[in-house]
Coordinates of N, CA and C in Angstrom, one line a residue:
X1 N 138.8 96.2 121.2 CA 138.9 97.5 120.5 C 137.9 98.4 121.7
X2 N 138.7 99.2 122.7 CA 138.2 100.2 123.7 C 137.6 101.2 123.5
X3 N 137.9 101.3 121.8 CA 137.1 102.5 122.0 C 135.9 102.6 120.6
X4 N 135.4 100.9 120.9 CA 134.8 101.0 119.3 C 133.1 101.4 120.4
X5 N 132.5 102.0 119.0 CA 131.0 102.4 120.1 C 130.4 101.2 120.2
X6 N 130.0 101.3 121.5 CA 129.1 100.2 122.1 C 127.6 99.6 121.2
X7 N 127.3 98.4 121.3 CA 126.1 97.9 119.9 C 124.9 98.9 120.8
X8 N 124.0 99.2 119.8 CA 122.7 99.8 120.5 C 122.2 98.3 121.4
X9 N 121.1 98.9 122.5 CA 120.2 98.1 123.0 C 119.7 97.0 121.5
X10 N 119.2 96.0 122.0 CA 117.8 95.1 121.2 C 116.8 96.2 121.3
X11 N 116.1 96.0 120.3 CA 114.4 96.5 120.2 C 114.1 96.1 121.4
X12 N 113.1 96.4 121.9 CA 112.4 96.6 122.8 C 110.8 95.3 122.5
X13 N 110.7 93.5 122.8 CA 109.3 93.4 121.9 C 108.5 93.9 122.8
X14 N 108.1 94.4 124.4 CA 107.2 94.9 124.6 C 107.2 96.4 124.5
X15 N 107.1 97.0 123.9 CA 107.1 98.6 123.7 C 105.4 98.8 124.2
X16 N 104.3 97.9 124.0 CA 103.0 98.8 124.2 C 102.5 98.3 126.0
X17 N 103.7 98.2 127.0 CA 103.5 97.4 128.6 C 102.0 98.1 128.6
X18 N 101.7 99.6 129.1 CA 101.4 99.8 129.9 C 99.6 100.3 129.1
X19 N 99.6 99.8 127.8 CA 98.6 99.8 126.6 C 97.7 98.4 126.0
X20 N 97.1 98.3 126.6 CA 96.6 97.0 125.9 C 95.1 97.3 125.3
X21 N 94.5 96.7 124.5 CA 92.9 97.1 123.8 C 92.6 96.0 123.6
X22 N 90.9 96.5 124.3 CA 90.1 95.2 123.6 C 90.4 95.0 122.5
X23 N 89.9 93.6 122.5 CA 89.5 93.2 121.2 C 87.9 92.6 120.6
X24 N 87.4 92.9 121.6 CA 85.5 93.1 121.6 C 85.6 94.8 121.9
X25 N 85.9 95.3 121.4 CA 85.5 96.5 122.1 C 84.3 97.0 120.8
X26 N 83.4 97.5 121.6 CA 82.2 98.3 120.8 C 81.6 99.7 121.2
X27 N 81.0 100.3 120.3 CA 80.6 101.9 120.4 C 79.6 102.1 119.2
X28 N 78.4 102.5 119.9 CA 77.6 102.9 118.9 C 78.3 104.4 118.2
X29 N 77.7 105.0 117.3 CA 77.7 106.0 116.8 C 77.7 107.2 117.3
X30 N 76.3 107.3 118.6 CA 75.7 108.2 119.1 C 76.5 108.4 120.4
X31 N 77.0 106.9 120.5 CA 77.6 106.9 122.2 C 79.1 107.7 121.7
X32 N 79.6 107.4 120.8 CA 80.8 107.9 120.4 C 80.8 109.2 120.2
X33 N 79.6 110.4 119.5 CA 79.7 111.5 119.5 C 79.6 112.1 120.7
X34 N 78.7 111.8 121.4 CA 78.3 112.1 123.2 C 79.5 111.6 123.7
X35 N 80.3 111.1 123.8 CA 81.7 111.0 124.5 C 82.9 111.9 123.7
X36 N 82.9 112.1 122.6 CA 83.7 113.0 121.6 C 83.5 114.3 122.7
X37 N 82.4 114.5 123.2 CA 82.1 116.0 123.3 C 82.1 116.6 124.3
X38 N 82.3 115.4 125.0 CA 82.8 115.5 126.7 C 84.3 116.0 126.3
X39 N 84.7 116.1 126.2 CA 86.8 116.2 126.8 C 86.6 117.1 124.9
X40 N 87.1 118.9 126.2 CA 87.2 119.5 125.0 C 88.7 119.6 124.4
X41 N 88.3 120.5 123.1 CA 89.4 120.4 122.1 C 90.9 120.4 122.6
X42 N 90.9 121.5 123.9 CA 92.5 121.7 124.4 C 92.6 120.5 124.8
X43 N 92.2 119.5 125.6 CA 92.4 118.7 126.3 C 92.8 117.2 125.2
X44 N 92.8 117.2 123.8 CA 92.8 116.2 123.1 C 94.2 117.1 122.5
X45 N 95.5 115.4 121.9 CA 96.7 115.5 121.7 C 96.3 115.8 120.1
X46 N 96.8 116.4 119.4 CA 96.9 116.5 118.0 C 98.3 116.1 118.0
X47 N 98.2 115.7 116.5 CA 99.5 115.4 115.9 C 99.4 115.6 114.6
X48 N 100.2 116.0 113.9 CA 99.6 117.0 112.6 C 100.7 116.6 111.7
X49 N 100.8 116.6 110.1 CA 101.6 116.4 109.0 C 102.8 114.5 109.2
X50 N 102.0 114.1 109.7 CA 102.8 112.9 110.2 C 103.4 112.4 108.1
X51 N 104.5 112.3 108.2 CA 104.2 111.8 106.6 C 104.2 110.5 106.3
X52 N 103.4 110.3 104.8 CA 103.1 109.0 104.5 C 103.8 108.4 102.9
X53 N 104.0 107.7 102.9 CA 103.9 107.2 101.4 C 102.6 107.3 100.7
X54 N 102.8 108.1 99.1 CA 101.5 107.8 98.7 C 100.8 106.4 98.8
X55 N 99.5 106.2 98.2 CA 99.0 105.0 97.7 C 97.8 104.6 98.0
X56 N 97.5 105.6 99.1 CA 96.2 104.7 99.6 C 95.0 105.3 98.6
X57 N 94.4 104.7 98.4 CA 93.4 104.5 97.4 C 91.8 104.0 98.1
X58 N 92.0 103.9 99.1 CA 90.6 103.5 99.4 C 90.5 103.5 101.2
X59 N 89.3 103.0 102.0 CA 89.7 103.7 103.4 C 89.6 101.7 104.0
X60 N 89.1 101.3 103.3 CA 88.8 99.5 103.8 C 90.6 99.0 103.9
X61 N 91.8 99.9 103.3 CA 93.3 99.1 103.9 C 93.4 99.6 105.3
X62 N 93.1 100.8 105.5 CA 93.6 101.1 106.6 C 92.5 100.6 107.4
X63 N 91.4 100.8 107.7 CA 90.2 100.3 108.1 C 90.7 98.6 108.6
X64 N 91.3 98.2 107.6 CA 91.6 96.5 108.2 C 93.2 96.4 108.7
X65 N 94.0 97.2 108.5 CA 95.3 97.4 109.4 C 95.1 97.5 110.9
X66 N 94.0 98.8 110.9 CA 93.7 99.3 112.2 C 93.4 97.9 113.2
X67 N 92.3 97.4 112.5 CA 91.3 96.6 113.4 C 92.6 95.7 113.7
X68 N 92.9 95.5 112.9 CA 94.1 93.5 113.6 C 94.7 94.5 114.7
X69 N 94.7 95.8 114.9 CA 95.7 96.0 116.4 C 94.3 96.8 117.2
X70 N 93.1 95.8 117.1 CA 92.0 96.2 118.1 C 91.9 98.1 117.8
X71 N 92.2 98.7 117.1 CA 91.5 100.1 116.6 C 90.4 100.0 115.7
X72 N 88.9 100.4 116.4 CA 88.0 100.4 114.9 C 87.5 101.5 114.7
X73 N 86.7 100.8 113.7 CA 86.2 102.5 112.8 C 84.7 102.4 113.3
X74 N 84.8 103.8 113.6 CA 83.1 104.6 113.6 C 82.7 104.4 112.5
X75 N 83.2 105.4 111.2 CA 82.6 105.7 110.5 C 83.8 106.2 109.7
X76 N 83.7 106.7 108.2 CA 84.7 106.9 107.5 C 84.5 107.3 105.8
X77 N 85.2 108.2 105.7 CA 84.5 108.5 103.7 C 86.4 109.2 103.3
X78 N 85.8 109.1 101.8 CA 86.8 109.9 100.8 C 86.0 111.1 100.8
X79 N 87.2 112.1 100.7 CA 86.5 113.4 100.2 C 87.6 113.7 99.1
X80 N 87.3 115.0 98.3 CA 88.4 115.2 96.9 C 89.9 115.0 97.5
X81 N 90.4 115.6 98.4 CA 91.8 116.2 98.9 C 92.0 114.4 100.4
X82 N 91.2 114.2 100.7 CA 91.4 113.7 102.0 C 91.0 112.3 102.3
X83 N 91.2 111.0 103.1 CA 90.3 110.0 104.0 C 90.4 110.4 105.4
X84 N 88.6 110.5 105.6 CA 88.5 110.7 106.8 C 88.3 109.9 108.0
X85 N 88.6 109.6 109.1 CA 88.5 108.3 109.7 C 87.9 108.9 111.5
X86 N 86.9 108.0 111.7 CA 86.4 108.5 113.2 C 87.0 107.0 113.6
X87 N 87.6 106.9 114.5 CA 87.9 105.4 114.9 C 88.3 105.1 116.7
X88 N 88.1 104.5 117.4 CA 88.2 104.4 118.5 C 88.5 102.9 118.7
X89 N 89.2 102.9 120.6 CA 89.7 101.5 120.7 C 89.6 101.9 122.2
X90 N 89.3 100.5 123.5 CA 88.8 101.0 124.7 C 90.1 99.4 125.1
X91 N 90.9 100.3 126.7 CA 91.7 99.5 126.8 C 90.8 98.3 127.5
X92 N 91.9 97.1 127.6 CA 91.2 96.0 128.5 C 91.2 96.4 130.4
X93 N 90.4 95.6 130.7 CA 89.6 96.6 131.8 C 90.7 96.8 133.4
X94 N 92.0 95.7 132.9 CA 93.0 95.7 133.8 C 94.0 97.0 133.7
X95 N 93.8 97.2 132.4 CA 94.8 98.4 132.1 C 94.0 99.8 132.7
X96 N 92.4 100.2 132.6 CA 91.8 101.6 133.1 C 90.4 101.2 132.4
X97 N 90.1 100.1 131.3 CA 89.0 100.5 130.4 C 88.5 102.0 129.8
X98 N 89.9 102.4 130.0 CA 89.1 104.1 129.5 C 89.0 103.4 127.8
X99 N 88.6 104.7 127.2 CA 88.1 104.7 125.8 C 89.2 106.0 124.6
X100 N 89.8 105.3 123.7 CA 90.6 106.6 122.8 C 89.4 106.5 121.4
X101 N 89.5 108.2 121.5 CA 88.9 107.8 120.5 C 89.6 108.8 119.3
X102 N 89.5 109.0 118.2 CA 90.8 108.8 117.3 C 89.4 109.7 116.2
X103 N 90.0 111.1 115.6 CA 90.0 111.7 114.5 C 91.4 111.4 113.3
X104 N 91.1 110.4 112.1 CA 92.6 110.2 111.5 C 92.4 110.3 110.5
X105 N 93.1 111.6 109.9 CA 92.6 112.6 108.6 C 94.1 112.4 107.7
X106 N 93.9 111.5 106.2 CA 95.2 111.1 105.5 C 94.9 111.9 104.3
X107 N 95.6 112.9 104.4 CA 95.4 114.3 103.3 C 96.1 113.3 101.8
X108 N 95.6 113.3 100.5 CA 95.7 112.5 99.6 C 97.4 113.1 98.9
X109 N 97.6 114.3 99.0 CA 98.9 115.2 98.1 C 99.4 116.3 99.0
X110 N 100.2 116.6 99.8 CA 101.4 116.0 99.8 C 100.9 114.8 100.8
X111 N 101.2 113.8 100.7 CA 100.6 112.2 101.7 C 101.1 112.7 102.9
X112 N 100.3 112.5 103.8 CA 100.6 113.3 105.2 C 99.3 112.7 106.0
X113 N 99.4 111.9 107.2 CA 98.6 111.1 108.1 C 98.5 112.9 109.5
X114 N 97.5 112.8 109.8 CA 97.2 114.1 111.0 C 96.0 113.1 112.0
X115 N 96.3 112.8 113.8 CA 95.4 112.6 114.2 C 95.3 113.0 115.0
X116 N 94.2 113.1 116.2 CA 93.1 113.7 116.6 C 92.6 113.0 118.2
X117 N 93.4 112.9 119.5 CA 92.9 111.5 120.0 C 92.5 112.5 121.4
X118 N 91.6 111.9 121.8 CA 90.8 112.3 123.1 C 90.3 110.7 124.1
X119 N 91.2 111.0 124.7 CA 91.2 110.2 126.3 C 90.0 110.3 126.6
X120 N 88.9 109.5 127.4 CA 87.8 109.6 127.7 C 87.7 108.0 128.9
X121 N 88.1 108.6 130.4 CA 87.8 107.5 131.3 C 89.1 106.8 131.4
X122 N 89.7 105.6 132.2 CA 90.6 105.3 132.8 C 91.3 106.0 133.7
X123 N 93.0 105.7 132.3 CA 94.1 106.5 133.4 C 93.7 108.1 133.8
X124 N 94.1 108.8 135.4 CA 94.2 110.1 135.8 C 95.1 110.7 135.7
X125 N 96.0 109.7 136.3 CA 97.2 110.6 136.2 C 97.8 110.9 134.5
X126 N 98.6 112.0 134.5 CA 98.2 112.7 133.6 C 99.9 112.6 132.5
X127 N 100.6 112.0 133.3 CA 101.8 111.5 132.6 C 101.4 110.1 131.7
X128 N 100.8 108.9 132.8 CA 100.9 107.9 132.1 C 99.4 107.8 131.6
X129 N 98.7 108.6 131.8 CA 97.7 109.1 130.1 C 98.7 109.3 128.9
X130 N 99.6 110.7 129.5 CA 100.6 110.6 127.7 C 101.1 109.7 127.8
X131 N 101.7 109.0 128.2 CA 102.4 107.5 128.0 C 101.6 106.7 127.1
X132 N 100.1 106.2 127.4 CA 99.2 105.6 126.9 C 99.3 106.0 125.1
X133 N 99.2 107.3 125.4 CA 98.7 107.6 124.3 C 100.2 107.3 123.4
X134 N 101.3 108.2 124.1 CA 102.3 108.2 122.9 C 102.1 106.6 122.1
X135 N 101.5 105.8 123.2 CA 102.0 104.0 122.7 C 100.8 103.9 121.9
X136 N 99.7 104.6 121.6 CA 98.3 104.4 120.9 C 99.2 105.0 119.0
X137 N 99.8 105.9 119.6 CA 100.4 106.8 118.2 C 101.4 105.6 117.2
X138 N 101.8 105.2 118.3 CA 102.9 104.4 117.9 C 102.3 103.0 117.1
X139 N 101.2 102.4 117.8 CA 100.9 101.5 117.5 C 100.0 101.6 115.9
X140 N 99.0 102.8 115.8 CA 99.0 103.3 114.4 C 99.8 103.2 113.8
X141 N 101.1 104.2 114.2 CA 102.0 104.2 113.1 C 102.6 102.6 112.7
X142 N 102.2 101.5 113.4 CA 103.0 100.2 113.0 C 101.7 100.0 111.8
X143 N 100.8 100.0 112.5 CA 99.5 98.8 111.7 C 99.9 99.6 110.5
X144 N 100.0 100.7 110.3 CA 100.0 101.6 108.9 C 101.2 101.6 108.3
X145 N 102.1 100.6 108.7 CA 103.8 100.5 108.5 C 103.9 100.9 106.8
X146 N 102.7 99.7 106.0 CA 102.8 99.7 104.5 C 102.9 101.3 103.9
X147 N 102.0 102.7 104.7 CA 102.2 103.8 104.3 C 102.7 105.1 105.2
X148 N 103.3 104.5 106.5 CA 103.9 105.2 107.4 C 105.5 104.9 107.2
X149 N 106.4 105.5 106.7 CA 107.6 105.1 106.7 C 108.4 105.3 107.9

């Protein structure tokens, strides 16, 4: 039928082509705090109120899911109304070697996710840096697929 809508393109199998995180990234708490402080809050990328399914009962599930995607936990904790995570990832040297420092807050009710991402080093081109951050956000959502619809 000449008027039938075209089939949607197949999903990309390589959606993270410009972002590759090291599987052996390490950072001390002191280094994390120092790096976090070097990026102005105005330069941070903030994503707020991403809806989540409820059911998160501990920090372990999130930490484990993210570590499978090379996003590591510096510290985490549970507060009465939220779970808070301080996370990081480092790009492979061939992709720029920059760090991404992430503060993630999971609100318990209504369940939602807020992310603050501070890029350190690596890509200097603002468009490419934004692309990498967007891919990092998608990677985090994918890792947390059990909780993020």
